XYZ file of C-alpha atoms in Angstrom:
654
model
C 56.989 -9.734 -54.390
C 53.355 -9.224 -55.460
C 51.380 -11.889 -57.278
C 51.046 -9.897 -60.501
C 54.808 -9.611 -60.656
C 55.131 -13.375 -60.694
C 52.623 -13.799 -63.526
C 49.213 -14.940 -64.654
C 48.041 -17.939 -66.630
C 44.481 -17.510 -67.887
C 42.354 -17.049 -64.790
C 45.085 -18.538 -62.521
C 47.528 -16.317 -60.680
C 51.026 -17.509 -59.830
C 51.551 -17.303 -56.073
C 55.010 -18.882 -55.844
C 57.643 -21.092 -57.400
C 60.357 -23.335 -56.049
C 63.082 -25.611 -57.403
C 64.350 -28.774 -55.700
C 67.373 -30.908 -56.413
C 65.693 -34.286 -56.107
C 68.903 -36.220 -56.327
C 70.576 -34.384 -53.423
C 67.371 -33.544 -51.510
C 67.691 -29.769 -51.029
C 65.822 -26.655 -52.159
C 67.707 -24.517 -54.662
C 65.052 -21.754 -54.767
C 61.851 -20.826 -52.914
C 59.990 -17.656 -53.882
C 56.402 -16.905 -52.698
C 54.320 -13.847 -53.494
C 53.506 -13.085 -49.875
C 56.994 -13.931 -48.490
C 59.524 -13.026 -51.143
C 62.712 -15.151 -51.527
C 62.935 -17.509 -48.522
C 65.342 -20.050 -49.962
C 67.697 -19.962 -46.997
C 64.923 -20.560 -44.437
C 63.554 -23.563 -46.363
C 66.740 -24.966 -47.933
C 66.429 -28.335 -46.189
C 62.582 -28.568 -46.186
C 61.603 -31.207 -48.734
C 58.043 -31.736 -47.425
C 55.763 -29.731 -49.701
C 53.028 -29.100 -47.135
C 55.471 -27.804 -44.548
C 57.199 -25.675 -47.148
C 54.025 -23.803 -48.213
C 53.014 -23.268 -44.594
C 55.098 -20.112 -44.883
C 52.221 -18.772 -47.013
C 49.259 -20.575 -45.437
C 48.015 -20.921 -41.880
C 45.685 -23.768 -42.811
C 46.288 -26.318 -45.576
C 43.665 -28.860 -46.701
C 45.737 -31.308 -48.693
C 45.481 -35.051 -48.168
C 48.488 -36.988 -46.885
C 48.405 -39.056 -50.057
C 48.624 -36.008 -52.333
C 51.409 -34.534 -50.192
C 53.328 -37.810 -50.407
C 53.020 -37.751 -54.213
C 54.957 -34.457 -54.165
C 57.876 -35.831 -52.152
C 61.312 -36.269 -53.799
C 61.013 -40.057 -53.661
C 57.582 -40.157 -55.297
C 58.501 -37.657 -57.999
C 61.665 -39.580 -58.915
C 59.739 -42.867 -58.990
C 57.095 -41.314 -61.261
C 59.804 -39.928 -63.540
C 61.455 -43.341 -63.953
C 57.977 -44.737 -64.740
C 57.672 -42.239 -67.629
C 55.643 -39.500 -65.862
C 57.516 -36.213 -65.759
C 54.623 -33.961 -64.587
C 52.367 -34.120 -61.520
C 49.480 -31.792 -60.541
C 47.564 -31.561 -57.278
C 44.760 -29.280 -56.064
C 43.844 -28.247 -52.530
C 42.431 -25.295 -50.601
C 44.172 -23.222 -47.972
C 43.885 -20.106 -45.806
C 46.382 -17.296 -46.414
C 48.348 -16.079 -43.408
C 48.345 -12.398 -44.281
C 44.676 -11.909 -45.221
C 42.844 -15.060 -43.954
C 41.460 -15.437 -47.500
C 40.412 -18.945 -48.484
C 41.809 -19.868 -51.889
C 42.142 -22.870 -54.137
C 45.702 -23.800 -55.060
C 46.946 -25.932 -57.916
C 50.566 -27.080 -57.758
C 52.167 -28.222 -61.012
C 55.449 -30.122 -60.721
C 57.723 -30.880 -63.653
C 60.759 -33.163 -63.281
C 63.729 -32.311 -65.527
C 67.184 -34.028 -65.700
C 70.427 -32.023 -65.852
C 72.244 -33.379 -68.888
C 75.833 -32.858 -67.752
C 75.437 -34.364 -64.259
C 72.397 -36.606 -64.631
C 70.781 -35.117 -61.507
C 66.973 -34.667 -61.403
C 65.370 -31.311 -60.612
C 61.719 -30.624 -59.720
C 60.142 -27.267 -60.647
C 57.089 -26.418 -58.465
C 54.614 -23.822 -59.742
C 51.821 -22.779 -57.322
C 48.706 -21.180 -58.846
C 45.739 -19.433 -57.291
C 42.912 -21.175 -59.202
C 40.067 -20.000 -56.945
C 38.105 -18.422 -59.796
C 38.131 -21.401 -62.123
C 37.657 -23.877 -59.271
C 34.627 -21.995 -57.941
C 33.152 -21.847 -61.439
C 33.727 -25.562 -61.790
C 32.089 -26.358 -58.460
C 29.192 -23.994 -59.168
C 28.711 -25.748 -62.493
C 28.751 -29.110 -60.758
C 26.122 -27.991 -58.262
C 23.905 -26.501 -60.942
C 24.106 -29.634 -63.008
C 23.584 -31.841 -59.968
C 20.333 -30.153 -59.037
C 18.988 -28.868 -62.356
C 20.251 -30.957 -65.281
C 20.636 -34.552 -66.345
C 23.607 -33.461 -68.422
C 25.222 -30.507 -70.171
C 26.777 -30.923 -73.587
C 28.909 -28.819 -75.912
C 28.304 -29.262 -79.651
C 30.723 -28.012 -82.320
C 28.425 -27.462 -85.278
C 31.207 -26.927 -87.844
C 32.535 -30.482 -87.574
C 29.836 -32.305 -85.574
C 32.074 -33.032 -82.594
C 30.480 -33.045 -79.148
C 31.406 -33.449 -75.513
C 29.301 -34.113 -72.428
C 30.565 -31.643 -69.835
C 28.750 -33.214 -66.876
C 25.908 -35.581 -66.178
C 23.992 -37.107 -63.316
C 24.819 -40.725 -62.537
C 21.282 -42.133 -62.561
C 20.120 -40.642 -65.865
C 20.265 -42.077 -69.347
C 22.582 -39.885 -71.456
C 24.202 -39.908 -74.883
C 27.871 -40.824 -75.267
C 30.435 -38.935 -73.199
C 32.048 -37.492 -76.357
C 32.337 -38.188 -80.066
C 32.922 -36.923 -83.586
C 29.397 -37.300 -85.046
C 26.681 -35.608 -82.983
C 23.877 -36.394 -85.466
C 24.657 -40.117 -85.410
C 24.986 -40.175 -81.625
C 21.682 -38.399 -80.957
C 19.968 -40.758 -83.425
C 21.297 -43.791 -81.586
C 20.412 -42.291 -78.184
C 16.827 -41.428 -79.148
C 16.305 -44.760 -80.879
C 17.238 -46.532 -77.644
C 15.360 -44.399 -75.098
C 12.679 -42.202 -76.725
C 9.076 -43.269 -76.061
C 7.163 -41.867 -79.040
C 5.323 -42.816 -82.199
C 7.037 -40.006 -84.144
C 10.677 -41.008 -83.641
C 12.004 -39.932 -87.040
C 10.380 -36.510 -86.731
C 11.932 -35.976 -83.297
C 15.366 -37.146 -84.471
C 15.227 -34.714 -87.387
C 14.293 -31.844 -85.045
C 17.415 -32.536 -82.963
C 19.936 -32.746 -85.806
C 22.515 -29.981 -86.180
C 20.799 -28.552 -89.283
C 17.498 -28.117 -87.419
C 19.260 -26.694 -84.349
C 21.046 -24.062 -86.439
C 17.863 -23.193 -88.325
C 15.990 -22.514 -85.080
C 18.862 -20.636 -83.405
C 19.105 -18.321 -86.415
C 15.542 -17.210 -85.600
C 15.488 -17.280 -81.791
C 18.076 -17.244 -78.993
C 16.783 -20.445 -77.356
C 15.520 -23.624 -78.994
C 13.660 -26.135 -76.816
C 12.236 -29.566 -77.405
C 10.466 -32.078 -75.171
C 10.610 -35.854 -75.380
C 9.579 -38.801 -73.197
C 12.569 -40.965 -72.263
C 12.756 -44.442 -70.715
C 15.241 -44.386 -67.844
C 17.603 -47.180 -66.819
C 15.102 -48.365 -64.167
C 12.328 -48.649 -66.758
C 10.385 -45.533 -65.750
C 9.316 -43.051 -68.413
C 10.050 -39.409 -67.683
C 9.686 -36.249 -69.724
C 12.852 -34.352 -70.625
C 13.313 -30.859 -71.988
C 16.305 -30.350 -74.275
C 17.431 -26.735 -74.616
C 19.908 -25.407 -77.173
C 21.611 -21.999 -77.253
C 24.743 -20.586 -78.871
C 27.688 -20.502 -76.521
C 29.679 -18.686 -79.221
C 27.962 -18.102 -82.552
C 31.161 -17.101 -84.364
C 33.040 -20.195 -83.170
C 30.004 -22.347 -83.910
C 29.677 -23.809 -80.414
C 26.257 -24.697 -79.026
C 25.533 -25.560 -75.408
C 22.783 -28.075 -74.813
C 21.251 -29.093 -71.502
C 18.781 -31.784 -70.632
C 16.284 -31.014 -67.864
C 13.945 -33.514 -66.224
C 10.530 -31.802 -66.170
C 8.426 -34.846 -65.295
C 7.900 -33.792 -61.676
C 7.086 -30.255 -62.803
C 4.468 -31.538 -65.251
C 2.960 -33.827 -62.623
C 2.873 -30.968 -60.114
C 1.253 -28.660 -62.669
C -1.289 -31.347 -63.484
C -2.000 -31.780 -59.782
C -2.423 -28.017 -59.393
C -4.695 -27.955 -62.436
C -6.847 -30.689 -60.938
C -6.956 -28.800 -57.642
C -7.938 -25.630 -59.508
C -10.701 -27.491 -61.329
C -12.013 -28.848 -58.024
C -11.802 -25.352 -56.499
C -13.531 -23.870 -59.553
C -16.310 -26.420 -59.322
C -16.723 -25.630 -55.619
C -16.688 -21.901 -56.371
C -19.300 -22.365 -59.082
C -21.492 -24.313 -56.657
C -21.031 -21.614 -54.026
C -21.736 -18.916 -56.592
C -24.851 -20.763 -57.694
C -26.008 -21.022 -54.085
C -25.289 -17.325 -53.589
C -27.182 -16.417 -56.756
C -30.149 -18.503 -55.650
C -30.054 -16.895 -52.208
C -29.883 -13.414 -53.716
C -32.735 -14.224 -56.061
C -34.910 -15.269 -53.114
C -33.842 -12.206 -51.138
C -34.561 -10.006 -54.136
C -38.078 -11.343 -54.400
C -38.799 -11.281 -50.674
C -37.526 -7.720 -50.178
C -38.852 -6.193 -53.388
C -42.365 -7.485 -52.718
C -42.995 -5.308 -49.603
C -41.069 -2.450 -51.237
C -43.526 -2.630 -54.120
C -46.367 -2.193 -51.617
C -44.647 0.759 -49.877
C -43.817 2.640 -53.070
C -47.045 1.692 -54.816
C -49.298 2.690 -51.944
C -47.396 5.972 -51.636
C -47.998 6.696 -55.301
C -51.703 5.943 -54.951
C -51.945 8.099 -51.844
C -50.309 11.016 -53.671
C -52.807 10.713 -56.520
C -55.776 10.849 -54.141
C -54.445 13.355 -51.593
C -55.101 17.124 -51.801
C -53.517 18.215 -48.511
C -50.206 19.954 -49.330
C -48.635 19.066 -45.965
C -49.457 15.391 -46.328
C -48.276 15.465 -49.948
C -44.937 16.774 -48.671
C -44.722 13.842 -46.285
C -45.596 11.426 -49.075
C -42.892 12.952 -51.278
C -40.335 12.283 -48.553
C -41.630 8.733 -48.096
C -41.372 8.148 -51.846
C -37.851 9.611 -52.063
C -36.640 7.614 -49.058
C -38.332 4.501 -50.397
C -36.524 4.869 -53.694
C -33.242 5.373 -51.861
C -33.887 2.320 -49.684
C -34.599 0.366 -52.838
C -31.276 1.528 -54.233
C -29.466 0.292 -51.127
C -31.284 -3.033 -51.315
C -30.243 -3.332 -54.938
C -26.596 -2.702 -53.988
C -26.618 -5.484 -51.424
C -28.484 -7.924 -53.630
C -26.437 -7.083 -56.718
C -22.951 -7.060 -55.127
C -22.040 -10.116 -57.171
C -22.923 -8.156 -60.298
C -20.720 -5.262 -59.150
C -17.792 -7.595 -58.413
C -18.085 -9.272 -61.821
C -18.189 -5.949 -63.673
C -21.720 -6.472 -65.005
C -23.207 -3.367 -63.418
C -24.596 -1.004 -66.057
C -25.047 2.738 -65.625
C -28.358 4.232 -66.824
C -27.699 7.930 -67.434
C -30.362 10.581 -67.897
C -30.648 14.345 -67.400
C -30.302 15.263 -63.727
C -30.633 18.756 -62.229
C -28.963 20.312 -59.206
C -32.415 20.862 -57.691
C -32.993 17.100 -57.742
C -29.672 16.491 -56.028
C -30.280 19.211 -53.437
C -33.711 17.747 -52.691
C -32.259 14.250 -52.275
C -29.606 15.572 -49.876
C -32.203 17.464 -47.853
C -34.499 14.448 -47.697
C -31.933 11.775 -46.865
C -28.970 13.450 -45.166
C -30.261 16.483 -43.270
C -32.552 14.411 -41.030
C -29.530 12.305 -40.031
C -27.381 15.289 -39.027
C -30.276 16.998 -37.235
C -31.011 13.865 -35.224
C -27.360 13.710 -34.023
C -27.104 17.475 -33.520
C -24.239 17.698 -36.048
C -23.425 20.936 -37.876
C -23.845 20.388 -41.631
C -22.350 22.787 -44.175
C -23.500 22.297 -47.776
C -21.612 24.344 -50.370
C -22.099 23.652 -54.086
C -19.897 26.173 -55.916
C -19.582 24.258 -59.200
C -20.950 25.983 -62.293
C -22.971 22.998 -63.535
C -26.715 23.077 -62.875
C -27.687 20.119 -65.038
C -25.729 16.955 -65.854
C -26.212 13.728 -67.774
C -25.690 10.889 -65.281
C -27.230 7.853 -63.626
C -29.071 9.603 -60.751
C -29.392 6.488 -58.581
C -25.667 5.686 -58.772
C -24.589 9.344 -58.634
C -26.636 9.933 -55.488
C -25.517 6.644 -54.039
C -21.865 7.721 -54.101
C -22.507 10.733 -51.912
C -25.211 9.176 -49.753
C -22.707 6.463 -48.824
C -19.914 8.923 -48.067
C -22.173 11.361 -46.184
C -23.945 8.668 -44.160
C -20.528 7.318 -43.123
C -19.438 10.823 -42.130
C -22.559 11.272 -39.992
C -22.319 7.739 -38.629
C -18.786 8.137 -37.303
C -19.037 11.768 -36.153
C -20.075 12.194 -32.523
C -22.858 14.543 -31.408
C -21.877 18.199 -31.696
C -19.386 17.471 -34.500
C -19.275 18.860 -38.004
C -19.729 17.530 -41.554
C -18.879 19.665 -44.597
C -19.974 18.771 -48.147
C -18.607 21.018 -50.882
C -18.052 20.995 -54.627
C -15.971 23.172 -56.914
C -15.132 23.148 -60.599
C -11.611 22.112 -61.591
C -11.498 22.483 -65.387
C -13.685 22.349 -68.493
C -13.043 20.006 -71.429
C -15.649 20.651 -74.151
C -18.933 19.459 -72.582
C -17.145 17.789 -69.649
C -16.860 19.695 -66.381
C -14.334 18.150 -63.999
C -15.662 18.723 -60.489
C -14.144 17.964 -57.096
C -16.581 16.888 -54.388
C -15.238 16.910 -50.828
C -16.801 15.449 -47.696
C -15.009 16.300 -44.432
C -15.966 15.331 -40.911
C -14.646 15.677 -37.363
C -15.372 12.041 -36.547
C -13.358 9.170 -35.099
C -11.192 8.804 -38.222
C -9.443 5.739 -39.626
C -6.033 4.243 -38.948
C -3.308 4.271 -41.586
C -3.355 0.459 -41.651
C -7.081 0.317 -42.381
C -6.867 2.955 -45.133
C -4.859 0.479 -47.221
C -7.899 -1.852 -47.236
C -10.722 0.699 -47.051
C -12.030 -0.069 -50.566
C -12.062 -3.841 -50.137
C -15.548 -5.436 -49.837
C -16.865 -6.408 -46.384
C -14.014 -4.660 -44.530
C -14.645 -2.661 -41.363
C -12.236 -1.244 -38.795
C -13.143 -3.158 -35.657
C -11.470 -0.815 -33.202
C -13.310 2.365 -34.195
C -15.015 3.798 -31.117
C -18.438 4.390 -32.623
C -18.454 1.516 -35.107
C -20.151 -0.817 -32.654
C -23.241 1.412 -32.786
C -23.416 1.197 -36.584
C -22.781 -2.338 -37.758
C -23.235 -2.564 -41.534
C -22.263 -4.678 -44.497
C -18.856 -3.109 -45.101
C -19.814 -2.626 -48.758
C -20.225 1.153 -48.812
C -16.724 2.322 -49.735
C -16.190 -0.664 -52.021
C -19.319 0.227 -53.999
C -18.373 3.915 -54.036
C -14.914 3.120 -55.432
C -16.418 0.914 -58.133
C -18.975 3.534 -59.151
C -16.378 6.327 -59.220
C -14.146 4.164 -61.431
C -17.065 3.396 -63.749
C -17.755 7.131 -64.092
C -14.115 7.774 -64.991
C -13.332 9.593 -61.771
C -10.870 9.324 -58.895
C -11.321 9.017 -55.140
C -8.887 9.705 -52.315
C -9.260 9.360 -48.550
C -7.246 11.188 -45.913
C -7.919 10.287 -42.303
C -6.395 10.359 -38.840
C -7.677 8.563 -35.783
C -9.437 10.979 -33.431
C -9.365 13.901 -35.863
C -11.704 12.965 -38.689
C -11.790 12.008 -42.351
C -11.749 13.844 -45.682
C -12.934 12.121 -48.861
C -12.182 13.811 -52.202
C -13.911 12.652 -55.384
C -13.052 14.065 -58.812
C -15.728 13.332 -61.421
C -16.019 14.278 -65.118
C -19.611 15.563 -65.357
C -21.279 15.635 -68.740
C -23.159 18.930 -68.994
C -26.861 18.533 -69.834
C -29.848 20.799 -70.478
C -32.984 20.816 -68.283
C -35.267 20.753 -71.328
C -34.169 17.185 -72.092
C -35.860 16.060 -68.917
C -39.332 17.310 -69.836
C -41.910 14.746 -70.887
C -43.736 15.079 -74.130
C -47.384 16.106 -73.588
C -48.453 13.348 -75.945
C -47.478 10.749 -73.332
C -50.204 11.912 -70.967
C -52.791 12.099 -73.739
C -51.970 8.621 -74.979
C -53.002 7.107 -71.643
C -56.629 7.867 -72.508
C -56.335 4.938 -74.903
C -56.275 2.595 -71.890
C -59.815 3.401 -70.814
C -62.216 0.479 -71.221
C -59.453 -2.057 -71.963
C -59.558 -5.486 -70.297
C -56.443 -6.591 -68.365
C -55.960 -9.877 -66.512
C -53.901 -9.224 -63.357
C -52.187 -12.416 -62.077
C -50.788 -11.783 -58.570
C -50.875 -13.795 -55.330
C -49.893 -11.017 -52.892
C -52.925 -9.159 -51.521
C -51.266 -5.740 -51.098
C -49.506 -5.879 -54.461
C -52.804 -6.855 -56.056
C -54.473 -3.825 -54.488
C -51.685 -1.489 -55.666
C -51.610 -2.788 -59.236
C -55.399 -2.915 -59.534
C -55.673 0.673 -58.237
C -53.058 1.955 -60.709
C -54.880 0.289 -63.585
C -58.427 1.214 -62.557
C -57.512 4.897 -62.124
C -56.951 4.890 -65.911
C -60.354 3.311 -66.580
C -58.961 -0.181 -67.198
C -61.298 -3.112 -66.468
C -59.299 -5.559 -64.285
C -59.883 -9.282 -63.825
C -57.786 -10.997 -61.139
C -56.271 -14.472 -60.824
C -54.332 -15.578 -57.704
C -51.995 -18.026 -59.452
C -50.898 -19.239 -62.857
C -53.421 -22.065 -63.080
C -56.323 -19.681 -62.442
C -54.899 -17.393 -65.131
C -54.882 -20.189 -67.715
C -58.477 -21.060 -66.803
C -59.544 -17.417 -67.112
C -58.119 -17.207 -70.622
C -59.680 -20.533 -71.653
C -63.149 -19.485 -70.430
C -63.058 -15.938 -71.774
C -64.442 -14.999 -75.192
C -61.899 -14.814 -78.014
C -60.018 -11.497 -77.851
C -61.542 -10.554 -74.486
C -58.233 -9.673 -72.772
C -56.198 -6.828 -74.226
C -53.195 -7.686 -71.987
C -52.079 -9.929 -69.124
C -49.927 -8.646 -66.256
C -48.250 -11.726 -64.775
C -46.319 -12.236 -61.533
C -43.609 -14.940 -61.700
C -43.379 -16.526 -58.261
C -46.803 -17.890 -57.356
C -48.200 -21.057 -55.792
C -49.822 -23.883 -57.786
C -48.359 -22.677 -61.108
C -45.750 -19.954 -61.539
C -45.872 -17.203 -64.150
C -43.433 -18.830 -66.563
C -45.398 -22.086 -66.639
C -48.676 -20.188 -66.996
C -47.313 -18.144 -69.911
C -46.190 -21.288 -71.756
C -49.594 -22.891 -71.134
C -51.468 -19.825 -72.441
C -49.290 -19.597 -75.551
C -50.006 -23.289 -76.219
C -53.816 -22.883 -76.163
C -55.649 -23.657 -79.398
C -56.976 -20.138 -79.918
C -55.696 -17.182 -81.909
C -55.786 -14.567 -79.129
C -53.642 -16.758 -76.791
C -50.725 -16.444 -79.181
C -50.932 -12.675 -79.659
C -52.203 -11.225 -76.350
C -49.441 -9.157 -74.671
C -48.154 -10.840 -71.497
C -46.091 -8.543 -69.269
C -44.088 -9.841 -66.322
C -44.538 -7.794 -63.145
C -42.196 -9.476 -60.705
C -39.677 -9.035 -57.912
C -37.276 -11.215 -59.908
C -35.054 -8.491 -61.340
C -31.871 -10.191 -62.575
C -30.800 -10.354 -66.207
C -31.319 -14.122 -66.140
C -34.885 -13.561 -64.902
C -35.572 -11.255 -67.846
C -34.197 -13.845 -70.290
C -36.377 -16.554 -68.746
C -39.466 -14.369 -69.010
C -38.908 -13.614 -72.686
C -38.058 -17.270 -73.432
C -41.333 -18.367 -71.836
C -43.249 -16.165 -74.298
C -43.688 -12.912 -72.398
C -43.448 -9.620 -74.233
C -41.890 -7.453 -71.492
C -40.438 -7.698 -68.004
C -41.127 -5.069 -65.316
C -39.262 -5.336 -62.020
C -40.946 -4.490 -58.742
C -41.361 -1.984 -57.238
C -43.466 -0.980 -60.218
C -43.400 2.644 -61.360
C -47.000 3.442 -62.354
C -46.026 5.506 -65.415
C -43.690 2.790 -66.695
C -46.345 0.146 -66.214
C -49.031 2.167 -68.036
C -46.676 3.152 -70.877
C -45.696 -0.502 -71.344
C -49.322 -1.641 -71.497
C -50.174 1.064 -74.013
C -47.172 0.175 -76.162
C -48.034 -3.524 -76.477
C -51.812 -3.068 -76.732
C -51.359 -0.782 -79.741
C -48.946 -2.977 -81.666
């Protein structure tokens, strides 16, 4: 007979019944789901455990419980006024080896006409409810101080389970509001007791649960051992229609302490990071100054040489020096400003840019590299855009980085292809795909997953040892492409080469926008005969700046440091200087201190004379410091002659 034929009671399945004549000690009926009717085989078996062994190969019932089910014990219990007995145990089924929980219910009934006692045994498979019960016990044991059921319609409540060492409300009762008031009055550590009690009354619970599925409240509680711990009380409907609410109490004191500890650790780490960042910023500031200073001499001297040279061949060389110098400056800026890139503070400076400019930059910076390594270079620009509006330094930097990598990791006799083609047009936006392919050493699939991370390099690449770099190139490229609204993808295979595809939305421009107004050149004649105080401690930079100024007919006085500059102003006639060009980092007195001292002089011209910073300090903070000190403008080295002259003219003619 199958179990479902015997019957079901809630979540318990009947797995067998038997009937024993207790008075005469014999089995009248034995029927088990897995065995059928086996009354004859077990007629004389009065030991319960032995009797159910027909169903089970393994029975985990204590000797004491088994003895309570014997005829003698059942009769004794009956005469003591107990006519029902229940026991629970677990066993392994013979047919399936399933482990189940079994509850046996025994009821003792007298036969009226003979006076004999009969015991009716009902065996139930209660595995489901027993497992739920044990799961609940484990959950409560590890997660809750107690779990409570509240009946909001009449205020009754019942604690379903609780941990032994925690302070809890009453086990059960008929007035939840009164019980929670008494509990909180005894254990709550707070100066707002009445407010907390009100928030935990049934009316408040219902009001909150009508608005949200879970209502939580925290309170500090004094435990039985005198310690104060924080508890979280959580309320939720178990059955809204029946009006039953389940409440659990969770100890969150350790969690709060752990979070506080983590917060303190984070604050310490943040402080350390800020110190490290400050040290890095200071280092970068020094590096910026030290590198930009010789770059100013290189670019400045090149500009002067171009102005004085008439030989076309030499002018061509100087053009290449100037272009390469500007590119080197761009690379220096990338390294020095990596913190700015990482923090998202990098700003694009778009202007009109022609294809001829780009072609010239490629020819100047990339072709010499491929020719030196005897690499075939194919350059194919098939896009329809001849003029765009973009930041030329950053735009060029993207492709210089990609192309220099392609050349770097392609062996002699290899090939590099740089092509571009239009994808689609959206109003004045031309989506263009740029592709750089090489036949170099390639990258592994594992490295490709980290290729855009800063300072990462694939250590096992065959040619990489010849070209150690910063590992910033691809990271910077990815950042710049993202800033321009584009996408980048890399496909590579070790030993076969790499292909980099970059899709960029190019804003179409017009070449005319790039032309300078003729008036700009004419205006520079207004500089002739003006007096400028040049404050600079570096001999070469002094020569470059003085030459740029004197070529425009400016009369230049020179001071080697800030203190000399202050003295020059003090000793000069009122209104003698039309402008002061001031370096920042100088011995004796720096440019900021000198500017403050000049502005504080008791003479009218000291307060109004234009003071222009000409410095290798090029960070935003440097600019703010210059303006705060009283300067009118801030020019970063290397100085562009036209920018310098335009700035002087602007502030002299205010």
